[in-house]
Amino acid sequence: MSSRGKANESADQTAGGGAAGAGGRRRAAVGRAPGAGPETVPTPPGDARITWHPAVPAVPARCVLALGHGAGGGIEARDLAALAAELPGRGVHVALVEQPWRVAGKKLAPAPRTLDAGWSALWPRLAAPGLPVVAGGRSAGARVACRTAAELGAAAVLALAFPLHPPGRPERSRAGELLDAAAAAPLLVVQGGADPFGRPSEFPAGRRPVEVPHADHGFAVPKRAATTQEEALAVLVDAVTGWLAGLGRAED
């Protein structure tokens, strides 16, 4: 994968050196691996937070996977946690991004334009390690990644549990956001087979997602399902791992 010039230029201008910033905030050095743990990042809508899960030292890092949370939960979501646990061992810095409204303890997410502004403002931090940045997230976070991919120069886009439409309202399709993202960068969608926000068969032809059998919007599966919870998450992790590896091979 190749990083886009705009993102790297922005990182050079704003990420700074390795010293701590005002108020003790850690500042990422360009080209340096991120340290594990949380980092506070000021944005126009308020302070955001990035929790880094760096690639293990024994494996050369090849990209940053930035993952935003949904409107009803945080970075503890099972799909985000599963990827953060697995991918650092495969040469991926995983950055779990908490939007300012979540950091501030608010219960309701703001308007999409505010979510996009917060995500865009912290992008230089994500690009600071000097690696291609894959924009991603679950549910509302996936929508943010799709809407901003072209402007930010994302190397690729990962949409987990993309809310194709509100439950029971298929006429209110958000497929345009997916198609715009796909026009800007490689796109992978992973969707639960029983997701009320859009089952895999409802997605546009040519943009059908990887299906996690029996899984709902949070990738939970019923106890009576033939697929166990562990197997469902393995489907998701394997799909993302294989896709990221394929992106790297495409650039060789």
mmCIF file of C-alpha atoms in Angstrom:
data_model
loop_
_atom_site.group_PDB
_atom_site.id
_atom_site.type_symbol
_atom_site.label_atom_id
_atom_site.label_comp_id
_atom_site.label_asym_id
_atom_site.label_seq_id
_atom_site.Cartn_x
_atom_site.Cartn_y
_atom_site.Cartn_z
ATOM 1 C CA MET A 1 0.000 0.000 0.000
ATOM 2 C CA SER A 2 1.140 3.549 -0.556
ATOM 3 C CA SER A 3 0.320 6.513 1.664
ATOM 4 C CA ARG A 4 -1.153 9.566 0.022
ATOM 5 C CA GLY A 5 0.894 12.759 -0.082
ATOM 6 C CA LYS A 6 -1.713 14.966 1.535
ATOM 7 C CA ALA A 7 -1.892 12.892 4.703
ATOM 8 C CA ASN A 8 1.878 12.697 5.089
ATOM 9 C CA GLU A 9 2.346 16.402 4.450
ATOM 10 C CA SER A 10 -0.264 17.184 7.078
ATOM 11 C CA ALA A 11 1.455 14.837 9.512
ATOM 12 C CA ASP A 12 4.794 16.582 8.963
ATOM 13 C CA GLN A 13 3.223 19.916 9.757
ATOM 14 C CA THR A 14 1.261 18.990 12.869
ATOM 15 C CA ALA A 15 2.547 15.777 14.442
ATOM 16 C CA GLY A 16 5.756 17.361 15.648
ATOM 17 C CA GLY A 17 8.651 15.711 17.431
ATOM 18 C CA GLY A 18 8.740 13.149 20.207
ATOM 19 C CA ALA A 19 8.321 15.660 23.056
ATOM 20 C CA ALA A 20 5.138 15.991 25.055
ATOM 21 C CA GLY A 21 2.767 18.736 23.975
ATOM 22 C CA ALA A 22 0.872 21.285 26.063
ATOM 23 C CA GLY A 23 -0.834 19.844 29.107
ATOM 24 C CA GLY A 24 1.321 16.710 28.996
ATOM 25 C CA ARG A 25 -0.209 15.365 25.804
ATOM 26 C CA ARG A 26 2.003 12.892 23.999
ATOM 27 C CA ARG A 27 3.027 14.006 20.508
ATOM 28 C CA ALA A 28 3.786 11.388 17.885
ATOM 29 C CA ALA A 29 7.091 11.687 16.049
ATOM 30 C CA VAL A 30 6.916 11.350 12.289
ATOM 31 C CA GLY A 31 8.275 7.996 11.180
ATOM 32 C CA ARG A 32 8.416 6.602 14.732
ATOM 33 C CA ALA A 33 6.341 3.670 15.962
ATOM 34 C CA PRO A 34 3.525 4.721 18.307
ATOM 35 C CA GLY A 35 3.689 3.800 21.961
ATOM 36 C CA ALA A 36 1.026 1.511 23.371
ATOM 37 C CA GLY A 37 -1.918 3.068 25.126
ATOM 38 C CA PRO A 38 -4.072 6.200 24.901
ATOM 39 C CA GLU A 39 -3.132 9.528 23.366
ATOM 40 C CA THR A 40 -5.265 12.644 23.645
ATOM 41 C CA VAL A 41 -5.637 14.629 20.422
ATOM 42 C CA PRO A 42 -7.222 18.116 20.353
ATOM 43 C CA THR A 43 -9.786 18.619 17.572
ATOM 44 C CA PRO A 44 -12.255 21.433 16.822
ATOM 45 C CA PRO A 45 -15.210 19.487 18.346
ATOM 46 C CA GLY A 46 -13.155 18.707 21.487
ATOM 47 C CA ASP A 47 -10.485 16.295 22.630
ATOM 48 C CA ALA A 48 -10.441 12.925 20.881
ATOM 49 C CA ARG A 49 -8.504 9.895 22.038
ATOM 50 C CA ILE A 50 -6.443 7.315 20.154
ATOM 51 C CA THR A 51 -5.615 4.056 21.912
ATOM 52 C CA TRP A 52 -2.673 2.515 20.119
ATOM 53 C CA HIS A 53 -2.015 -1.195 19.766
ATOM 54 C CA PRO A 54 1.372 -1.119 18.019
ATOM 55 C CA ALA A 55 2.707 -3.866 15.786
ATOM 56 C CA VAL A 56 4.915 -6.236 17.733
ATOM 57 C CA PRO A 57 8.627 -5.376 17.420
ATOM 58 C CA ALA A 58 9.472 -8.695 15.771
ATOM 59 C CA VAL A 59 7.209 -7.963 12.801
ATOM 60 C CA PRO A 60 7.916 -4.985 10.500
ATOM 61 C CA ALA A 61 4.964 -2.609 10.561
ATOM 62 C CA ARG A 62 3.359 -2.065 7.164
ATOM 63 C CA CYS A 63 0.293 0.084 7.846
ATOM 64 C CA VAL A 64 -1.896 1.801 10.413
ATOM 65 C CA LEU A 65 -5.489 0.582 10.729
ATOM 66 C CA ALA A 66 -7.601 3.341 12.290
ATOM 67 C CA LEU A 67 -10.944 2.162 13.673
ATOM 68 C CA GLY A 68 -13.751 4.402 14.874
ATOM 69 C CA HIS A 69 -16.589 3.249 17.113
ATOM 70 C CA GLY A 70 -20.336 3.358 16.561
ATOM 71 C CA ALA A 71 -22.981 5.719 17.875
ATOM 72 C CA GLY A 72 -24.129 3.327 20.587
ATOM 73 C CA GLY A 73 -20.828 2.144 22.032
ATOM 74 C CA GLY A 74 -17.110 2.633 22.254
ATOM 75 C CA ILE A 75 -13.842 0.979 21.354
ATOM 76 C CA GLU A 76 -14.647 -1.991 23.589
ATOM 77 C CA ALA A 77 -16.924 -3.386 20.841
ATOM 78 C CA ARG A 78 -16.167 -7.063 20.192
ATOM 79 C CA ASP A 79 -15.143 -6.587 16.557
ATOM 80 C CA LEU A 80 -12.760 -3.714 17.299
ATOM 81 C CA ALA A 81 -11.277 -5.544 20.290
ATOM 82 C CA ALA A 82 -10.746 -8.715 18.247
ATOM 83 C CA LEU A 83 -8.847 -6.855 15.529
ATOM 84 C CA ALA A 84 -6.772 -4.924 18.075
ATOM 85 C CA ALA A 85 -5.767 -8.226 19.686
ATOM 86 C CA GLU A 86 -4.829 -10.031 16.462
ATOM 87 C CA LEU A 87 -3.422 -7.573 13.945
ATOM 88 C CA PRO A 88 -0.385 -6.162 15.822
ATOM 89 C CA GLY A 89 1.156 -9.622 15.505
ATOM 90 C CA ARG A 90 0.744 -9.319 11.740
ATOM 91 C CA GLY A 91 2.561 -6.042 11.238
ATOM 92 C CA VAL A 92 -0.353 -3.629 11.705
ATOM 93 C CA HIS A 93 -0.495 -0.689 14.104
ATOM 94 C CA VAL A 94 -4.130 -0.634 15.259
ATOM 95 C CA ALA A 95 -5.433 2.766 16.367
ATOM 96 C CA LEU A 96 -8.788 2.702 18.170
ATOM 97 C CA VAL A 97 -10.277 6.175 17.875
ATOM 98 C CA GLU A 98 -12.745 7.661 20.353
ATOM 99 C CA GLN A 99 -14.663 10.649 19.077
ATOM 100 C CA PRO A 100 -14.796 13.822 21.235
ATOM 101 C CA TRP A 101 -18.420 13.285 22.253
ATOM 102 C CA ARG A 102 -17.515 9.889 23.668
ATOM 103 C CA VAL A 103 -14.408 11.201 25.447
ATOM 104 C CA ALA A 104 -16.542 13.930 27.010
ATOM 105 C CA GLY A 105 -18.974 11.351 28.380
ATOM 106 C CA LYS A 106 -21.946 12.427 26.294
ATOM 107 C CA LYS A 107 -24.635 9.875 25.492
ATOM 108 C CA LEU A 108 -25.655 11.045 22.028
ATOM 109 C CA ALA A 109 -23.463 11.355 18.967
ATOM 110 C CA PRO A 110 -23.431 14.727 17.163
ATOM 111 C CA ALA A 111 -24.291 15.430 13.538
ATOM 112 C CA PRO A 112 -22.285 13.625 10.818
ATOM 113 C CA ARG A 113 -20.398 16.779 9.847
ATOM 114 C CA THR A 114 -19.117 17.085 13.437
ATOM 115 C CA LEU A 115 -18.033 13.450 13.477
ATOM 116 C CA ASP A 116 -16.214 13.967 10.176
ATOM 117 C CA ALA A 117 -14.499 17.101 11.507
ATOM 118 C CA GLY A 118 -13.174 15.284 14.563
ATOM 119 C CA TRP A 119 -11.905 12.347 12.500
ATOM 120 C CA SER A 120 -10.257 14.609 9.918
ATOM 121 C CA ALA A 121 -8.526 16.685 12.581
ATOM 122 C CA LEU A 122 -6.813 13.698 14.176
ATOM 123 C CA TRP A 123 -5.741 12.160 10.853
ATOM 124 C CA PRO A 124 -2.224 13.685 11.048
ATOM 125 C CA ARG A 125 -1.642 11.712 14.255
ATOM 126 C CA LEU A 126 -2.656 8.522 12.467
ATOM 127 C CA ALA A 127 -0.298 9.299 9.595
ATOM 128 C CA ALA A 128 2.599 10.284 11.875
ATOM 129 C CA PRO A 129 4.269 6.816 11.885
ATOM 130 C CA GLY A 130 4.910 7.385 8.173
ATOM 131 C CA LEU A 131 2.897 4.372 7.016
ATOM 132 C CA PRO A 132 -0.198 4.023 4.823
ATOM 133 C CA VAL A 133 -3.351 4.603 6.854
ATOM 134 C CA VAL A 134 -6.389 2.370 6.346
ATOM 135 C CA ALA A 135 -9.503 4.218 7.493
ATOM 136 C CA GLY A 136 -12.100 2.080 9.175
ATOM 137 C CA GLY A 137 -14.688 1.686 11.850
ATOM 138 C CA ARG A 138 -17.896 0.015 12.838
ATOM 139 C CA SER A 139 -21.436 1.306 12.149
ATOM 140 C CA ALA A 140 -21.378 5.117 12.414
ATOM 141 C CA GLY A 141 -17.577 4.965 12.489
ATOM 142 C CA ALA A 142 -17.627 3.109 9.183
ATOM 143 C CA ARG A 143 -19.743 5.867 7.679
ATOM 144 C CA VAL A 144 -17.245 8.493 8.837
ATOM 145 C CA ALA A 145 -14.376 6.539 7.277
ATOM 146 C CA CYS A 146 -16.274 6.233 3.996
ATOM 147 C CA ARG A 147 -17.304 9.889 3.825
ATOM 148 C CA THR A 148 -13.787 11.219 4.464
ATOM 149 C CA ALA A 149 -11.668 8.648 2.596
ATOM 150 C CA ALA A 150 -11.170 10.651 -0.583
ATOM 151 C CA GLU A 151 -10.392 13.952 1.124
ATOM 152 C CA LEU A 152 -7.911 12.434 3.570
ATOM 153 C CA GLY A 153 -6.235 10.142 1.071
ATOM 154 C CA ALA A 154 -6.927 6.895 2.917
ATOM 155 C CA ALA A 155 -4.941 3.960 1.560
ATOM 156 C CA ALA A 156 -8.043 1.760 1.893
ATOM 157 C CA VAL A 157 -11.351 1.651 3.774
ATOM 158 C CA LEU A 158 -12.686 -1.011 6.149
ATOM 159 C CA ALA A 159 -16.405 -0.868 6.965
ATOM 160 C CA LEU A 160 -17.594 -3.136 9.778
ATOM 161 C CA ALA A 161 -21.353 -3.509 10.306
ATOM 162 C CA PHE A 162 -22.066 -0.713 7.841
ATOM 163 C CA PRO A 163 -25.540 0.720 8.585
ATOM 164 C CA LEU A 164 -26.857 0.499 5.038
ATOM 165 C CA HIS A 165 -30.247 1.768 6.191
ATOM 166 C CA PRO A 166 -32.181 2.269 9.439
ATOM 167 C CA PRO A 167 -33.858 -0.960 10.600
ATOM 168 C CA GLY A 168 -37.026 -1.553 8.619
ATOM 169 C CA ARG A 169 -36.374 1.408 6.281
ATOM 170 C CA PRO A 170 -34.527 0.024 3.236
ATOM 171 C CA GLU A 171 -35.687 2.993 1.152
ATOM 172 C CA ARG A 172 -33.337 5.225 3.190
ATOM 173 C CA SER A 173 -30.216 3.685 1.706
ATOM 174 C CA ARG A 174 -26.725 4.949 2.472
ATOM 175 C CA ALA A 175 -25.158 2.936 -0.311
ATOM 176 C CA GLY A 176 -23.849 6.131 -1.881
ATOM 177 C CA GLU A 177 -21.338 6.523 0.945
ATOM 178 C CA LEU A 178 -19.952 3.066 0.227
ATOM 179 C CA LEU A 179 -19.762 3.679 -3.494
ATOM 180 C CA ASP A 180 -17.968 6.998 -2.978
ATOM 181 C CA ALA A 181 -15.423 5.299 -0.724
ATOM 182 C CA ALA A 182 -14.913 2.472 -3.225
ATOM 183 C CA ALA A 183 -14.199 5.045 -5.925
ATOM 184 C CA ALA A 184 -11.478 6.572 -3.750
ATOM 185 C CA ALA A 185 -9.707 3.495 -2.367
ATOM 186 C CA PRO A 186 -9.947 -0.289 -1.969
ATOM 187 C CA LEU A 187 -12.960 -1.137 0.194
ATOM 188 C CA LEU A 188 -13.847 -4.110 2.380
ATOM 189 C CA VAL A 189 -17.215 -4.466 4.101
ATOM 190 C CA VAL A 190 -17.806 -7.125 6.765
ATOM 191 C CA GLN A 191 -21.452 -7.579 7.741
ATOM 192 C CA GLY A 192 -23.465 -9.808 10.026
ATOM 193 C CA GLY A 193 -25.804 -12.164 8.204
ATOM 194 C CA ALA A 194 -28.686 -11.054 10.453
ATOM 195 C CA ASP A 195 -27.838 -7.357 10.704
ATOM 196 C CA PRO A 196 -31.118 -5.365 10.759
ATOM 197 C CA PHE A 197 -29.235 -2.310 9.459
ATOM 198 C CA GLY A 198 -28.566 -4.169 6.205
ATOM 199 C CA ARG A 199 -28.163 -7.846 5.439
ATOM 200 C CA PRO A 200 -25.421 -8.803 2.985
ATOM 201 C CA SER A 201 -27.918 -9.537 0.203
ATOM 202 C CA GLU A 202 -29.176 -5.929 0.357
ATOM 203 C CA PHE A 203 -25.855 -4.384 -0.623
ATOM 204 C CA PRO A 204 -25.231 -3.146 -4.168
ATOM 205 C CA ALA A 205 -24.074 -5.698 -6.716
ATOM 206 C CA GLY A 206 -20.302 -5.765 -6.781
ATOM 207 C CA ARG A 207 -20.160 -4.442 -3.231
ATOM 208 C CA ARG A 208 -21.480 -7.463 -1.372
ATOM 209 C CA PRO A 209 -19.773 -7.762 2.005
ATOM 210 C CA VAL A 210 -18.020 -10.647 3.651
ATOM 211 C CA GLU A 211 -20.806 -12.294 5.636
ATOM 212 C CA VAL A 212 -20.439 -13.360 9.253
ATOM 213 C CA PRO A 213 -23.117 -16.068 9.547
ATOM 214 C CA HIS A 214 -25.970 -15.479 11.997
ATOM 215 C CA ALA A 215 -24.329 -12.329 13.421
ATOM 216 C CA ASP A 216 -26.269 -9.190 14.330
ATOM 217 C CA HIS A 217 -25.171 -5.548 14.104
ATOM 218 C CA GLY A 218 -22.681 -6.055 16.935
ATOM 219 C CA PHE A 219 -21.449 -9.363 15.450
ATOM 220 C CA ALA A 220 -23.110 -11.266 18.277
ATOM 221 C CA VAL A 221 -24.555 -14.660 17.378
ATOM 222 C CA PRO A 222 -27.428 -16.455 19.159
ATOM 223 C CA LYS A 223 -26.478 -19.332 21.411
ATOM 224 C CA ARG A 224 -28.635 -21.642 19.307
ATOM 225 C CA ALA A 225 -26.801 -20.724 16.086
ATOM 226 C CA ALA A 226 -24.621 -23.269 14.310
ATOM 227 C CA THR A 227 -21.795 -20.716 14.425
ATOM 228 C CA THR A 228 -20.217 -20.012 17.819
ATOM 229 C CA GLN A 229 -19.232 -16.518 18.911
ATOM 230 C CA GLU A 230 -15.566 -17.431 18.609
ATOM 231 C CA GLU A 231 -16.079 -18.766 15.094
ATOM 232 C CA ALA A 232 -17.977 -15.637 14.065
ATOM 233 C CA LEU A 233 -15.161 -13.363 15.199
ATOM 234 C CA ALA A 234 -12.643 -15.623 13.488
ATOM 235 C CA VAL A 235 -14.491 -15.119 10.193
ATOM 236 C CA LEU A 236 -14.233 -11.356 10.655
ATOM 237 C CA VAL A 237 -10.584 -11.336 11.712
ATOM 238 C CA ASP A 238 -9.531 -13.729 8.944
ATOM 239 C CA ALA A 239 -11.319 -11.638 6.312
ATOM 240 C CA VAL A 240 -9.644 -8.418 7.436
ATOM 241 C CA THR A 241 -6.233 -10.052 7.831
ATOM 242 C CA GLY A 242 -6.342 -11.561 4.361
ATOM 243 C CA TRP A 243 -7.560 -8.337 2.787
ATOM 244 C CA LEU A 244 -4.813 -6.243 4.397
ATOM 245 C CA ALA A 245 -2.190 -8.753 3.283
ATOM 246 C CA GLY A 246 -3.564 -8.591 -0.238
ATOM 247 C CA LEU A 247 -3.308 -4.808 -0.279
ATOM 248 C CA GLY A 248 0.344 -5.072 0.637
ATOM 249 C CA ARG A 249 1.025 -7.573 -2.139
ATOM 250 C CA ALA A 250 -0.718 -5.323 -4.651
ATOM 251 C CA GLU A 251 1.885 -2.622 -3.986
ATOM 252 C CA ASP A 252 4.902 -4.922 -4.398
#
